[in-house]
Amino acid sequence: MRRLLPALAAVVLVLGACSESTPEPPPRPNAAQFSDVRPAPADRLNDGGTLRIGADGWPTDFNPWSAEGASSSAAAQILAPTLGSPVRPTADGDWEVDRDYAESLDVVGTDPLTVEVTLHADAVWQDGTPVSGDDLAAFVELAQQSDSPVSAHPAYQLVESVEVVDAPSTYRVVFSRSTSDWPAAVFAPVPASLSQDRERWNEGFTDEAIPSVGPFVVDTIDEEAGAVELVRNPQWWGDPPRLERIVWRAAESEVLGEAYAADDLDALTLDADSVDPASADLVDLRYGVSPEWTQLTLGGGSGPLADTAVRQAVVAAIDRSALVSAAAREEADGVTEVMDSVVLLPRQRGYLAEDWSPDRDTAEQLLEDAGWVPDDTGVRAKDGAALELRFPVPEGDAIARQRADEVADQLAEVGIEVKVEEVEAESFAEEVIVALDFDLVGFSWTASPFPSEAVAARFAPVDSNQNFTGVVSDGLAEAVERLQTAIDGEEWMQAVDAVDAAAQAQASMLPLAPVPVTMAVEPRVRNYGPSTFAPIDWTIVGFEGGE
């Protein structure tokens, strides 16, 4: 994992020195939160200035929707001020119409599902070309090709047609079936000219960025210096941004830490050994969670875990709070909490899951009833075979190893032996997860305001390329189908409950917690920080007071 801010003492001194002239930051929160951006009215912020941010890495492709660009978060992070959509997720995982991009989005038919979009009349791409329904039609065509180079929300695969009603700004999107994720697939992230140029799509963005449709444009990309500079978009039709420039800097984490300590960066994301909690009051730390959430997958395709009762016993025996608190300490003393849903993060819109609390007595009774009894060593056995489970972890991943060892200790208390094995990190995904070569395994999934299609693929059918559990019950298959097709809000929330109940009964995935995020940000920077669902409004990010 990355290690930031080796010179934390210097950071503390730098920010501590200016603490007398800056407001005290809020204290560390007691529970996970979706946003910590230090909000302030735009008219209170300076007009101009350059915001310097440490990037999570250097993109191999400055197209977040290509396979290469989507392979890490760096492209989407750096290009965020150039992106936009009529659908704007809110802090709690709901959504609203972004009036900078659209006048309206309306469901005008349900059989088939049909959505009418009327874009903002002044919305244009970076070269001044109007944003239109033709852009979406071209993007869908590229995304649905059998050898598509697109990495995008799965709801785009359900678009049957795009019909321009009133060129260029009004069009109708017709879906092949109902999907609760429809808001994720009614706008093209790139102009038609790009979607129609396969060669440029594949090769054109190693040293230039995709066209902007946001308040900033990429001005320079300097790979040698590890810097990307964004400036105000002269074609932007909305409120002018407060900042004049944004500079992203990618470097080794130690270098970024030193740059922040030397006041050469205004913001960066921290991790493991970056934060001394005793000094937190001297540093403006902003806490949130990423959309990633950790979980344990139980392989039910073969071996002892093919028995639902054994899987249920494993789930009942695990104390998730112990696993989660240890991980939060490792992630830059972040703030997180146990989650009980396989669909939603805690306090996300619709989060009403049942509590999956540890219960050792229940675990032992389930194992007894399934015929697994303790031998002389305390390890349970059946028909002469010990109850032993394999838990592979990526080699060199200290957090994964720590979590697996803790699981092994907990399961040993009910007579289940767990063998933790390290596997080469580079081949871990293919040789362990995709190959279903495990009994227990831990990795992260991504949460979303539009999670239904992705969640469904994780559980059904049994041969889905995202279902690594090796099993699916009829009840869970029916529940995820309801989740996919429920476009009414109340019906969808009931479907979330049904999926969580069925997933708990199937006991093939144990949710743990959202991954915490901690950022160090120059105290005068407002409207910027960790934000889980709601995108940063780059028009109102800026500096408060001072020069």
XYZ file of C-alpha atoms in Angstrom:
547
model
C 0.000 0.000 0.000
C 1.039 3.609 -0.423
C 2.903 5.385 2.390
C 2.426 9.134 2.558
C 3.846 11.928 4.634
C 7.011 10.409 6.073
C 7.786 13.969 7.193
C 4.621 14.334 9.240
C 6.417 16.361 11.889
C 7.213 18.947 9.247
C 3.575 18.994 8.138
C 2.455 19.599 11.688
C 4.904 22.447 12.047
C 3.839 24.054 8.776
C 0.137 23.984 9.581
C 0.638 24.591 13.266
C 2.487 27.790 12.485
C -0.504 29.221 10.647
C -3.126 27.878 13.026
C -3.429 31.184 14.868
C -4.756 32.895 11.716
C -6.964 30.054 10.484
C -10.128 28.595 12.010
C -9.856 25.453 14.097
C -10.903 22.475 11.961
C -13.799 20.343 13.207
C -12.813 17.397 15.431
C -12.445 13.887 14.064
C -15.955 12.459 13.578
C -17.151 9.438 15.542
C -18.613 7.616 12.556
C -18.113 7.378 8.812
C -19.401 10.274 6.745
C -19.954 10.763 3.022
C -18.633 14.303 2.730
C -16.073 16.503 4.473
C -15.472 19.444 2.141
C -15.575 22.402 4.585
C -18.435 24.140 2.741
C -18.491 27.903 2.252
C -20.543 30.256 0.005
C -18.800 30.892 -3.292
C -19.014 34.667 -2.851
C -16.840 34.389 0.281
C -13.985 32.847 -1.689
C -11.191 34.533 -3.596
C -11.565 34.986 -7.334
C -8.547 33.153 -8.746
C -5.721 31.142 -7.299
C -4.137 27.791 -8.060
C -5.093 24.643 -6.173
C -2.248 22.083 -6.043
C -3.309 18.503 -5.335
C -1.400 15.240 -4.984
C -2.735 12.667 -7.465
C -3.212 8.975 -6.681
C -1.004 7.992 -9.620
C -0.154 8.700 -13.236
C -2.801 7.574 -15.749
C -1.737 5.220 -18.516
C -4.611 6.712 -20.512
C -6.390 10.060 -20.013
C -9.740 8.521 -20.972
C -11.544 7.239 -17.845
C -13.918 5.174 -20.020
C -11.277 3.154 -21.800
C -10.089 -0.154 -20.409
C -6.664 1.364 -19.744
C -7.976 4.577 -18.220
C -10.376 2.716 -15.943
C -7.662 0.363 -14.671
C -6.915 2.860 -11.886
C -8.690 5.845 -10.381
C -6.049 8.338 -11.525
C -7.597 9.398 -14.844
C -11.046 9.998 -13.361
C -9.539 11.850 -10.397
C -7.378 14.186 -12.459
C -10.035 14.848 -15.100
C -12.928 15.328 -12.654
C -13.005 19.143 -13.133
C -13.501 18.583 -16.886
C -16.380 16.113 -16.564
C -20.107 16.536 -16.045
C -23.541 14.974 -16.498
C -27.232 15.879 -16.253
C -27.464 13.313 -13.451
C -25.794 14.591 -10.293
C -25.529 12.146 -7.368
C -26.268 13.662 -3.972
C -24.350 13.098 -0.757
C -26.665 10.321 0.438
C -26.511 8.370 -2.822
C -29.720 9.737 -4.317
C -29.568 11.942 -7.426
C -30.895 15.167 -8.884
C -30.887 16.926 -12.234
C -27.791 19.092 -12.704
C -29.244 22.248 -14.241
C -25.902 23.147 -15.783
C -26.382 20.160 -18.087
C -30.108 19.542 -18.483
C -33.466 21.216 -18.167
C -35.247 17.932 -17.469
C -34.993 14.128 -17.303
C -38.365 12.376 -17.322
C -39.568 8.795 -17.522
C -42.191 9.067 -20.280
C -42.901 5.358 -20.703
C -42.476 2.120 -18.775
C -43.188 -0.538 -21.422
C -40.572 -0.228 -22.696
C -38.766 2.018 -20.229
C -38.330 5.352 -22.030
C -36.595 8.454 -20.697
C -36.765 11.884 -22.316
C -33.776 14.174 -21.817
C -33.711 17.894 -22.583
C -30.172 19.222 -22.316
C -29.135 22.754 -21.416
C -29.281 24.699 -24.664
C -25.795 26.158 -24.164
C -24.017 22.893 -23.249
C -21.051 22.345 -25.555
C -17.943 20.227 -25.805
C -14.496 21.753 -25.564
C -14.407 22.640 -29.287
C -17.791 24.384 -29.119
C -19.812 21.506 -30.619
C -23.252 21.266 -28.954
C -23.811 18.297 -26.660
C -26.564 16.161 -28.208
C -28.410 12.872 -28.355
C -26.137 11.835 -31.211
C -23.286 11.691 -28.702
C -25.163 9.138 -26.623
C -26.164 7.078 -29.660
C -22.526 6.836 -30.771
C -21.263 5.981 -27.294
C -23.878 3.237 -26.852
C -22.968 1.739 -30.209
C -19.301 1.572 -29.199
C -20.074 0.258 -25.715
C -22.248 -2.564 -27.057
C -19.767 -3.932 -29.589
C -18.668 -7.499 -28.857
C -15.025 -6.397 -28.584
C -15.857 -3.037 -27.028
C -12.970 -0.975 -25.615
C -15.391 0.862 -23.304
C -15.456 0.556 -19.530
C -18.752 2.075 -18.403
C -21.805 1.456 -16.259
C -23.545 -1.816 -17.233
C -26.842 0.017 -17.810
C -25.458 1.244 -21.153
C -25.773 -2.364 -22.329
C -29.549 -2.105 -21.857
C -30.055 0.936 -24.121
C -32.031 -0.246 -27.135
C -32.198 3.043 -29.012
C -31.591 6.776 -28.774
C -34.164 8.847 -30.666
C -33.484 12.543 -31.260
C -36.787 14.379 -30.727
C -35.682 17.981 -31.164
C -32.112 18.369 -32.403
C -29.706 18.788 -30.847
C -30.789 18.943 -27.220
C -33.889 16.741 -26.730
C -33.772 12.978 -27.153
C -35.409 9.811 -25.871
C -33.558 6.807 -24.491
C -35.378 3.477 -24.883
C -34.211 0.530 -22.754
C -34.542 -3.151 -23.607
C -35.944 -3.802 -20.129
C -36.664 -1.879 -16.970
C -33.620 -0.982 -14.898
C -33.436 1.037 -11.720
C -30.002 2.185 -12.896
C -31.371 4.085 -15.894
C -30.026 7.499 -14.733
C -26.486 6.165 -15.218
C -27.006 5.613 -18.950
C -28.790 8.666 -20.376
C -25.790 10.836 -21.199
C -22.599 10.372 -23.193
C -19.330 11.162 -21.396
C -17.582 11.903 -24.715
C -18.599 13.500 -28.045
C -19.775 11.349 -30.958
C -16.630 12.124 -32.938
C -14.554 10.266 -30.347
C -16.869 7.251 -30.039
C -16.818 6.907 -33.828
C -13.004 6.926 -34.032
C -11.909 3.543 -32.650
C -8.227 4.158 -33.386
C -8.217 7.461 -31.507
C -10.152 5.873 -28.649
C -7.538 3.160 -28.303
C -4.376 5.177 -28.866
C -5.102 8.901 -28.666
C -5.048 9.682 -24.953
C -1.688 8.679 -23.579
C -0.520 12.290 -23.583
C -3.712 14.278 -24.145
C -7.084 14.278 -22.420
C -10.559 13.541 -23.716
C -12.582 16.666 -24.593
C -13.891 18.643 -21.635
C -17.559 19.243 -20.888
C -16.891 20.833 -17.494
C -15.741 24.165 -16.049
C -12.040 23.355 -16.591
C -9.944 22.065 -19.486
C -6.582 20.327 -19.475
C -3.916 22.839 -20.488
C -0.702 20.830 -20.146
C 0.303 17.228 -19.447
C 3.941 16.874 -18.432
C 4.698 13.227 -17.723
C 8.368 13.903 -17.007
C 7.427 16.341 -14.256
C 4.394 14.256 -13.216
C 2.131 17.285 -13.509
C -1.225 17.999 -15.169
C -2.444 21.604 -15.272
C -6.092 22.560 -15.746
C -7.368 26.059 -16.520
C -10.804 27.632 -16.803
C -12.782 26.372 -19.791
C -13.438 29.337 -22.121
C -16.471 27.467 -23.510
C -18.060 26.906 -20.070
C -21.624 28.206 -19.996
C -22.304 27.982 -16.253
C -21.176 30.085 -13.299
C -17.462 30.834 -13.649
C -15.236 28.799 -11.320
C -13.529 30.557 -8.408
C -10.151 28.931 -9.067
C -8.038 29.996 -12.006
C -5.942 26.834 -12.162
C -5.750 23.331 -10.748
C -2.443 21.484 -10.785
C -2.331 17.747 -10.132
C 1.035 16.334 -9.188
C 1.806 12.615 -9.346
C 4.932 11.277 -7.653
C 6.108 8.704 -5.150
C 4.169 9.073 -1.938
C 7.237 10.176 -0.003
C 7.826 12.968 -2.523
C 4.225 14.159 -2.255
C 4.469 14.109 1.527
C 7.574 16.252 1.448
C 5.923 18.632 -1.031
C 2.929 19.067 1.279
C 5.192 19.635 4.251
C 7.087 22.282 2.251
C 3.815 24.055 1.339
C 4.185 23.037 -2.313
C 0.853 21.146 -2.248
C -2.534 22.210 -0.907
C -4.136 18.795 -0.572
C -3.356 15.088 -0.661
C -4.846 11.791 0.439
C -3.212 10.113 3.412
C -2.874 6.469 4.271
C -1.394 4.006 6.736
C 1.540 5.591 8.561
C 0.684 9.176 7.661
C -1.224 10.425 10.673
C -0.322 10.799 14.301
C -3.752 11.051 15.966
C -2.268 13.028 18.852
C -1.309 15.774 16.390
C -4.564 15.787 14.453
C -5.709 19.066 16.006
C -2.738 20.793 14.379
C -3.485 19.501 10.874
C -6.679 20.105 8.894
C -7.613 16.480 8.323
C -10.819 15.776 6.426
C -12.453 12.392 6.858
C -14.710 10.403 4.572
C -15.095 7.000 2.984
C -14.421 5.917 -0.560
C -17.079 4.086 -2.587
C -15.035 0.915 -2.067
C -16.171 -1.514 0.591
C -14.465 -4.604 1.919
C -16.065 -8.013 2.231
C -15.330 -11.697 2.657
C -16.483 -14.067 -0.069
C -17.201 -17.674 0.871
C -16.687 -20.184 -1.935
C -19.759 -22.386 -1.969
C -19.040 -24.262 -5.189
C -17.185 -27.125 -3.532
C -15.655 -28.312 -0.274
C -17.126 -27.841 3.201
C -18.647 -24.454 2.288
C -20.903 -26.070 -0.312
C -23.117 -26.756 2.724
C -25.192 -23.649 3.446
C -25.190 -24.472 7.161
C -21.388 -24.396 7.299
C -21.299 -21.056 5.507
C -23.875 -19.717 7.939
C -21.753 -20.962 10.824
C -18.679 -19.185 9.482
C -20.614 -15.932 9.112
C -22.114 -16.270 12.592
C -18.694 -16.831 14.170
C -16.917 -13.812 12.674
C -16.738 -10.603 14.712
C -16.646 -7.992 11.962
C -16.131 -5.099 14.371
C -12.689 -6.421 15.280
C -11.742 -6.708 11.606
C -13.064 -3.253 10.735
C -11.496 -1.301 13.609
C -8.057 -2.717 12.833
C -8.364 -1.815 9.162
C -9.494 1.732 9.973
C -6.381 2.279 12.064
C -4.248 1.107 9.176
C -5.966 3.443 6.709
C -4.511 6.679 8.062
C -6.506 6.451 11.276
C -9.634 6.757 9.147
C -13.213 6.614 10.306
C -15.436 3.765 9.184
C -18.044 1.376 10.532
C -19.414 -2.111 10.063
C -21.894 -2.400 7.206
C -24.777 -4.856 7.085
C -25.751 -4.584 3.419
C -24.359 -6.085 0.229
C -26.048 -3.299 -1.771
C -25.600 -0.006 0.097
C -23.148 1.738 2.377
C -24.297 2.699 5.887
C -26.727 5.652 5.733
C -26.894 5.561 1.949
C -30.424 6.160 0.691
C -32.423 2.977 1.341
C -30.001 1.451 3.863
C -32.237 -0.640 6.118
C -30.361 -3.930 6.336
C -30.661 -6.437 9.145
C -27.804 -6.635 11.619
C -25.331 -9.470 10.983
C -24.033 -9.811 14.533
C -21.552 -12.504 15.637
C -23.085 -15.408 17.535
C -20.669 -18.161 18.547
C -23.370 -20.334 20.100
C -25.357 -20.318 16.850
C -22.210 -21.106 14.861
C -21.409 -24.119 17.032
C -24.968 -25.420 16.878
C -25.056 -25.130 13.076
C -21.818 -27.102 12.827
C -23.069 -29.768 15.245
C -26.295 -30.169 13.282
C -24.300 -30.477 10.047
C -22.263 -33.338 11.513
C -19.034 -31.483 12.272
C -17.871 -32.429 15.783
C -14.660 -31.506 17.632
C -11.808 -34.030 17.641
C -9.169 -34.399 20.355
C -7.431 -31.204 19.188
C -10.600 -29.145 19.150
C -10.751 -29.017 15.351
C -14.084 -30.159 13.989
C -14.216 -33.185 11.727
C -16.763 -35.177 9.756
C -16.317 -38.656 8.297
C -12.662 -38.508 9.273
C -11.941 -35.211 7.466
C -11.002 -32.055 9.373
C -12.958 -28.846 8.821
C -10.156 -26.868 7.206
C -10.578 -23.780 5.012
C -8.069 -22.067 2.696
C -7.779 -18.280 2.878
C -5.369 -16.933 0.193
C -4.089 -13.344 0.478
C -1.932 -11.235 -1.881
C 1.738 -11.506 -1.046
C 3.043 -8.391 0.668
C -0.401 -6.998 1.569
C -0.051 -6.480 5.316
C -3.667 -5.401 5.872
C -5.057 -8.419 4.002
C -2.779 -10.731 5.978
C -3.759 -9.140 9.264
C -7.458 -9.509 8.450
C -7.066 -13.147 7.377
C -5.110 -14.022 10.528
C -7.829 -12.416 12.650
C -10.494 -14.450 10.814
C -8.426 -17.595 11.413
C -8.210 -16.839 15.137
C -11.944 -16.222 15.400
C -12.942 -19.367 13.515
C -10.533 -21.472 15.560
C -12.710 -20.674 18.578
C -15.562 -22.690 17.026
C -13.324 -25.503 15.764
C -12.711 -24.383 12.190
C -9.088 -24.436 11.050
C -8.097 -21.747 8.538
C -4.910 -21.970 6.492
C -3.771 -18.502 5.399
C -1.671 -18.711 2.223
C 0.173 -15.905 0.436
C -0.168 -15.807 -3.364
C 1.800 -13.621 -5.775
C 0.018 -10.265 -5.865
C 0.171 -9.754 -9.640
C -1.634 -13.012 -10.363
C -3.923 -12.992 -7.326
C -7.085 -11.786 -9.066
C -6.911 -14.249 -11.963
C -5.489 -17.290 -10.183
C -7.467 -17.005 -6.957
C -10.633 -14.914 -7.289
C -11.598 -15.516 -10.925
C -10.480 -19.157 -10.763
C -12.573 -19.635 -7.572
C -9.512 -21.221 -5.960
C -10.337 -20.446 -2.326
C -12.658 -21.207 0.538
C -12.451 -17.689 1.968
C -11.111 -14.604 0.241
C -11.222 -10.874 0.895
C -11.357 -8.054 -1.638
C -13.279 -4.854 -2.316
C -16.395 -4.051 -4.308
C -17.498 -0.580 -5.398
C -20.626 1.142 -4.109
C -22.667 3.426 -6.338
C -25.795 5.580 -6.379
C -26.862 3.184 -9.167
C -25.813 -0.232 -7.859
C -28.528 -2.604 -9.039
C -27.035 -4.084 -12.207
C -23.599 -4.558 -10.644
C -25.001 -6.106 -7.458
C -27.152 -8.509 -9.452
C -24.134 -9.731 -11.425
C -22.285 -10.496 -8.175
C -24.926 -13.040 -7.161
C -26.730 -14.376 -10.223
C -26.557 -16.395 -12.326
C -24.065 -18.787 -10.810
C -21.846 -18.478 -13.906
C -21.895 -14.678 -14.023
C -18.376 -13.361 -14.567
C -18.811 -11.279 -11.407
C -20.217 -14.050 -9.192
C -17.255 -15.479 -7.303
C -19.357 -17.233 -4.670
C -19.886 -20.405 -6.717
C -23.517 -20.638 -5.647
C -26.882 -18.890 -5.966
C -30.147 -19.655 -4.204
C -33.520 -19.264 -5.893
C -34.451 -16.654 -3.292
C -31.404 -14.514 -3.967
C -31.787 -14.792 -7.738
C -35.382 -13.583 -7.478
C -34.433 -10.748 -5.116
C -31.683 -9.339 -7.363
C -34.055 -9.462 -10.339
C -36.495 -7.330 -8.359
C -33.663 -4.954 -7.516
C -32.751 -4.548 -11.171
C -36.216 -3.819 -12.475
C -37.780 -1.730 -9.692
C -37.879 1.846 -10.976
C -40.265 3.076 -8.273
C -38.301 4.389 -5.285
C -40.283 2.655 -2.567
C -40.364 -0.630 -4.474
C -36.608 -0.394 -5.007
C -35.928 0.104 -1.292
C -38.037 -2.961 -0.518
C -35.988 -4.863 -3.077
C -32.761 -3.790 -1.339
C -34.120 -5.279 1.887
C -35.045 -8.488 0.093
C -31.570 -8.834 -1.429
C -29.880 -8.306 1.924
C -32.123 -10.853 3.647
C -31.564 -13.435 0.904
C -27.809 -12.774 0.870
C -27.687 -13.223 4.627
C -29.506 -16.551 4.331
C -27.239 -17.742 1.504
C -24.175 -16.675 3.548
C -21.788 -16.435 0.599
C -20.685 -12.823 1.109
C -20.024 -11.098 4.419
C -19.901 -7.278 4.110
C -17.330 -5.599 6.316
C -16.994 -1.817 5.933
C -16.473 1.123 3.607
C -12.810 1.948 3.034
C -11.925 5.112 4.992
C -10.364 8.153 3.327
C -8.387 10.828 5.151
C -7.148 13.959 3.399
C -4.849 16.733 4.555
C -6.035 20.011 3.034
C -4.764 23.580 3.371
C -7.245 25.101 5.858
C -8.271 28.004 3.596
C -9.445 25.618 0.844
C -13.227 25.371 0.888
C -15.754 23.066 -0.793
C -13.096 20.407 -1.318
C -12.273 17.159 0.466
C -13.429 13.539 0.594
C -16.808 13.045 -1.070
C -18.199 9.548 -1.534
C -21.078 10.005 -3.971
C -21.671 13.687 -4.706
C -19.076 14.936 -7.191
C -17.076 17.988 -6.154
C -18.591 21.178 -7.577
C -15.447 22.599 -9.105
C -17.076 25.974 -9.770
C -17.164 26.730 -6.034
C -13.861 25.234 -4.895
C -11.556 28.034 -3.819
C -9.515 29.787 -1.151
C -11.059 31.741 1.690
C -9.266 34.925 2.740
C -5.594 35.797 2.358
C -3.777 36.137 -0.909
